[in-house]
């Protein structure tokens, strides 16, 4: 029996929705057609976040509970009314990415299995000069929602003092986002430099609540992730559904709503009514583009005081002026933690370490990795209570076209005599196995 299809008439076009009854959120009973209907109900706001921007396709072909894959290159088979633009990446490669500008194109993207929307901070007409500064507040484990909101308010005031209007939204996940429209006349490197200065200033204003430190081992409170402004990074845009059990939505807010907001209140089932009643709180955003000059002047001041560049993500080339790309646990002091049996390197690579790290799991999904962590906890009931939330290092690692998860434990708060040794990994996933083996029939 052929798969059912449904035609959606929108923006003067007929969009084919394949498998419209496919369930993407089993707990909430949300189907692909429900997602399409949701996005069309908030299209004015959703398009404000993505219109005219190249977009990475983050496709959940197995639903929200499955692992997504990232597709930078536009599908070869697509309607002639779905445009693309050619982007170049730090690796030197290029890709033709989708550019969404109307509701029909939006529905077409959702039909591919895109739950959330991930546009770049540039317009297709000018790919070299971002028009958004993105503030991503990422809490370390154990940090509660009230502290995140406190840091959001500090970020708002810091932006305002630098002449920029901040536009807040829930991330739909654990954190919080604030966007600032900027004039498109600075390069990616300059925008990121401004973001580093902003993160450091937020930390200075709220040192007990926020951090600008890149390495997870050094973080506390809420991390202000300046590297979300590096070229080729994307963030789930306004009104994006997120792959949570309750189909939560990354929802734009007005600042008076922020102190008492509850992220669980914004879901695919509640946001359409809110949008119909209140409209889009970000409706005036495009008219509020500001200058980066005050933040860049702050960056100059920091540099004069000895604060140069901050670390970049690991898959970027070493940048001029960047400090040594060596995390604290890899600095040459102490001894190197041993690798798990059968592994060539341990939890800190092959370098020597100042931190007593052990590795617990490498898994295709975070759920599998955390299940392995639970098994480790059961085998070490006397050790787990000694660990603090920041000692559990959960890393989203980039594979060839998808993410995998690594979990490490920092035993710094465990008395040395009680520290367990490195053991075989609870979950031992190799994201490169298929790539090394090549296609069936390929020479080994």
PDB file of N, CA and C in Angstrom, residues 372-408:
ATOM      1  N   UNK A 372      24.469   4.312  30.160  1.00  0.00           N
ATOM      2  CA  UNK A 372      25.752   3.765  30.599  1.00  0.00           C
ATOM      3  C   UNK A 372      26.231   4.404  31.886  1.00  0.00           C
ATOM      4  N   UNK A 373      26.006   5.729  32.015  1.00  0.00           N
ATOM      5  CA  UNK A 373      26.372   6.421  33.246  1.00  0.00           C
ATOM      6  C   UNK A 373      25.595   5.857  34.435  1.00  0.00           C
ATOM      7  N   UNK A 374      24.318   5.558  34.228  1.00  0.00           N
ATOM      8  CA  UNK A 374      23.515   4.986  35.313  1.00  0.00           C
ATOM      9  C   UNK A 374      24.083   3.641  35.761  1.00  0.00           C
ATOM     10  N   UNK A 375      24.557   2.840  34.816  1.00  0.00           N
ATOM     11  CA  UNK A 375      25.156   1.553  35.186  1.00  0.00           C
ATOM     12  C   UNK A 375      26.444   1.766  35.977  1.00  0.00           C
ATOM     13  N   UNK A 376      27.215   2.771  35.573  1.00  0.00           N
ATOM     14  CA  UNK A 376      28.448   3.087  36.310  1.00  0.00           C
ATOM     15  C   UNK A 376      28.105   3.515  37.736  1.00  0.00           C
ATOM     16  N   UNK A 377      27.078   4.337  37.887  1.00  0.00           N
ATOM     17  CA  UNK A 377      26.669   4.788  39.216  1.00  0.00           C
ATOM     18  C   UNK A 377      26.285   3.609  40.100  1.00  0.00           C
ATOM     19  N   UNK A 378      25.571   2.632  39.540  1.00  0.00           N
ATOM     20  CA  UNK A 378      25.156   1.475  40.333  1.00  0.00           C
ATOM     21  C   UNK A 378      26.359   0.675  40.823  1.00  0.00           C
ATOM     22  N   UNK A 379      27.421   0.662  40.035  1.00  0.00           N
ATOM     23  CA  UNK A 379      28.615  -0.102  40.420  1.00  0.00           C
ATOM     24  C   UNK A 379      29.520   0.676  41.369  1.00  0.00           C
ATOM     25  N   UNK A 380      29.304   1.990  41.473  1.00  0.00           N
ATOM     26  CA  UNK A 380      30.139   2.825  42.343  1.00  0.00           C
ATOM     27  C   UNK A 380      29.250   3.696  43.230  1.00  0.00           C
ATOM     28  N   UNK A 381      28.423   3.069  44.070  1.00  0.00           N
ATOM     29  CA  UNK A 381      27.457   3.848  44.870  1.00  0.00           C
ATOM     30  C   UNK A 381      28.121   4.784  45.885  1.00  0.00           C
ATOM     31  N   UNK A 382      29.354   4.494  46.280  1.00  0.00           N
ATOM     32  CA  UNK A 382      30.005   5.363  47.250  1.00  0.00           C
ATOM     33  C   UNK A 382      30.710   6.546  46.615  1.00  0.00           C
ATOM     34  N   UNK A 383      30.908   6.512  45.319  1.00  0.00           N
ATOM     35  CA  UNK A 383      31.641   7.579  44.615  1.00  0.00           C
ATOM     36  C   UNK A 383      30.699   8.653  44.105  1.00  0.00           C
ATOM     37  N   UNK A 384      29.559   8.236  43.595  1.00  0.00           N
ATOM     38  CA  UNK A 384      28.653   9.181  42.942  1.00  0.00           C
ATOM     39  C   UNK A 384      28.271  10.365  43.844  1.00  0.00           C
ATOM     40  N   UNK A 385      27.954  10.168  45.131  1.00  0.00           N
ATOM     41  CA  UNK A 385      27.570  11.318  45.977  1.00  0.00           C
ATOM     42  C   UNK A 385      28.686  12.349  46.146  1.00  0.00           C
ATOM     43  N   UNK A 386      29.929  11.970  45.881  1.00  0.00           N
ATOM     44  CA  UNK A 386      31.045  12.897  46.049  1.00  0.00           C
ATOM     45  C   UNK A 386      31.226  13.831  44.858  1.00  0.00           C
ATOM     46  N   UNK A 387      30.582  13.505  43.744  1.00  0.00           N
ATOM     47  CA  UNK A 387      30.730  14.301  42.532  1.00  0.00           C
ATOM     48  C   UNK A 387      29.764  15.480  42.543  1.00  0.00           C
ATOM     49  N   UNK A 388      30.214  16.603  42.039  1.00  0.00           N
ATOM     50  CA  UNK A 388      29.359  17.782  41.867  1.00  0.00           C
ATOM     51  C   UNK A 388      28.829  17.815  40.442  1.00  0.00           C
ATOM     52  N   UNK A 389      27.729  18.545  40.208  1.00  0.00           N
ATOM     53  CA  UNK A 389      27.168  18.570  38.846  1.00  0.00           C
ATOM     54  C   UNK A 389      28.191  18.929  37.774  1.00  0.00           C
ATOM     55  N   UNK A 390      29.082  19.879  38.071  1.00  0.00           N
ATOM     56  CA  UNK A 390      30.067  20.286  37.063  1.00  0.00           C
ATOM     57  C   UNK A 390      31.123  19.221  36.806  1.00  0.00           C
ATOM     58  N   UNK A 391      31.160  18.166  37.642  1.00  0.00           N
ATOM     59  CA  UNK A 391      32.135  17.092  37.444  1.00  0.00           C
ATOM     60  C   UNK A 391      31.669  16.068  36.420  1.00  0.00           C
ATOM     61  N   UNK A 392      30.406  16.139  36.002  1.00  0.00           N
ATOM     62  CA  UNK A 392      29.878  15.225  34.985  1.00  0.00           C
ATOM     63  C   UNK A 392      29.962  15.945  33.645  1.00  0.00           C
ATOM     64  N   UNK A 393      30.889  15.532  32.811  1.00  0.00           N
ATOM     65  CA  UNK A 393      31.169  16.211  31.548  1.00  0.00           C
ATOM     66  C   UNK A 393      30.495  15.454  30.411  1.00  0.00           C
ATOM     67  N   UNK A 394      29.406  16.019  29.904  1.00  0.00           N
ATOM     68  CA  UNK A 394      28.656  15.413  28.803  1.00  0.00           C
ATOM     69  C   UNK A 394      28.955  16.230  27.552  1.00  0.00           C
ATOM     70  N   UNK A 395      29.637  15.626  26.597  1.00  0.00           N
ATOM     71  CA  UNK A 395      30.100  16.330  25.408  1.00  0.00           C
ATOM     72  C   UNK A 395      29.360  15.842  24.176  1.00  0.00           C
ATOM     73  N   UNK A 396      28.791  16.785  23.412  1.00  0.00           N
ATOM     74  CA  UNK A 396      28.228  16.465  22.103  1.00  0.00           C
ATOM     75  C   UNK A 396      29.366  16.535  21.096  1.00  0.00           C
ATOM     76  N   UNK A 397      29.748  15.408  20.552  1.00  0.00           N
ATOM     77  CA  UNK A 397      30.890  15.305  19.661  1.00  0.00           C
ATOM     78  C   UNK A 397      30.406  15.274  18.210  1.00  0.00           C
ATOM     79  N   UNK A 398      31.154  15.909  17.349  1.00  0.00           N
ATOM     80  CA  UNK A 398      30.768  15.991  15.944  1.00  0.00           C
ATOM     81  C   UNK A 398      31.341  14.808  15.174  1.00  0.00           C
ATOM     82  N   UNK A 399      30.432  14.003  14.594  1.00  0.00           N
ATOM     83  CA  UNK A 399      30.855  12.937  13.705  1.00  0.00           C
ATOM     84  C   UNK A 399      30.890  13.436  12.277  1.00  0.00           C
ATOM     85  N   UNK A 400      30.858  12.511  11.329  1.00  0.00           N
ATOM     86  CA  UNK A 400      30.959  12.932   9.929  1.00  0.00           C
ATOM     87  C   UNK A 400      29.738  13.731   9.500  1.00  0.00           C
ATOM     88  N   UNK A 401      28.536  13.281   9.905  1.00  0.00           N
ATOM     89  CA  UNK A 401      27.328  14.014   9.528  1.00  0.00           C
ATOM     90  C   UNK A 401      26.309  14.043  10.660  1.00  0.00           C
ATOM     91  N   UNK A 402      26.708  13.628  11.839  1.00  0.00           N
ATOM     92  CA  UNK A 402      25.788  13.596  12.968  1.00  0.00           C
ATOM     93  C   UNK A 402      26.589  13.784  14.256  1.00  0.00           C
ATOM     94  N   UNK A 403      25.867  13.930  15.344  1.00  0.00           N
ATOM     95  CA  UNK A 403      26.500  14.091  16.645  1.00  0.00           C
ATOM     96  C   UNK A 403      26.511  12.768  17.405  1.00  0.00           C
ATOM     97  N   UNK A 404      27.543  12.562  18.216  1.00  0.00           N
ATOM     98  CA  UNK A 404      27.540  11.450  19.149  1.00  0.00           C
ATOM     99  C   UNK A 404      27.901  12.012  20.519  1.00  0.00           C
ATOM    100  N   UNK A 405      27.768  11.216  21.556  1.00  0.00           N
ATOM    101  CA  UNK A 405      27.899  11.720  22.923  1.00  0.00           C
ATOM    102  C   UNK A 405      29.004  10.987  23.674  1.00  0.00           C
ATOM    103  N   UNK A 406      29.811  11.777  24.361  1.00  0.00           N
ATOM    104  CA  UNK A 406      30.846  11.234  25.243  1.00  0.00           C
ATOM    105  C   UNK A 406      30.558  11.709  26.667  1.00  0.00           C
ATOM    106  N   UNK A 407      30.720  10.819  27.643  1.00  0.00           N
ATOM    107  CA  UNK A 407      30.581  11.192  29.053  1.00  0.00           C
ATOM    108  C   UNK A 407      31.878  10.873  29.780  1.00  0.00           C
ATOM    109  N   UNK A 408      32.397  11.892  30.457  1.00  0.00           N
ATOM    110  CA  UNK A 408      33.577  11.741  31.305  1.00  0.00           C
ATOM    111  C   UNK A 408      33.227  12.199  32.720  1.00  0.00           C
TER     112      UNK A 408
END
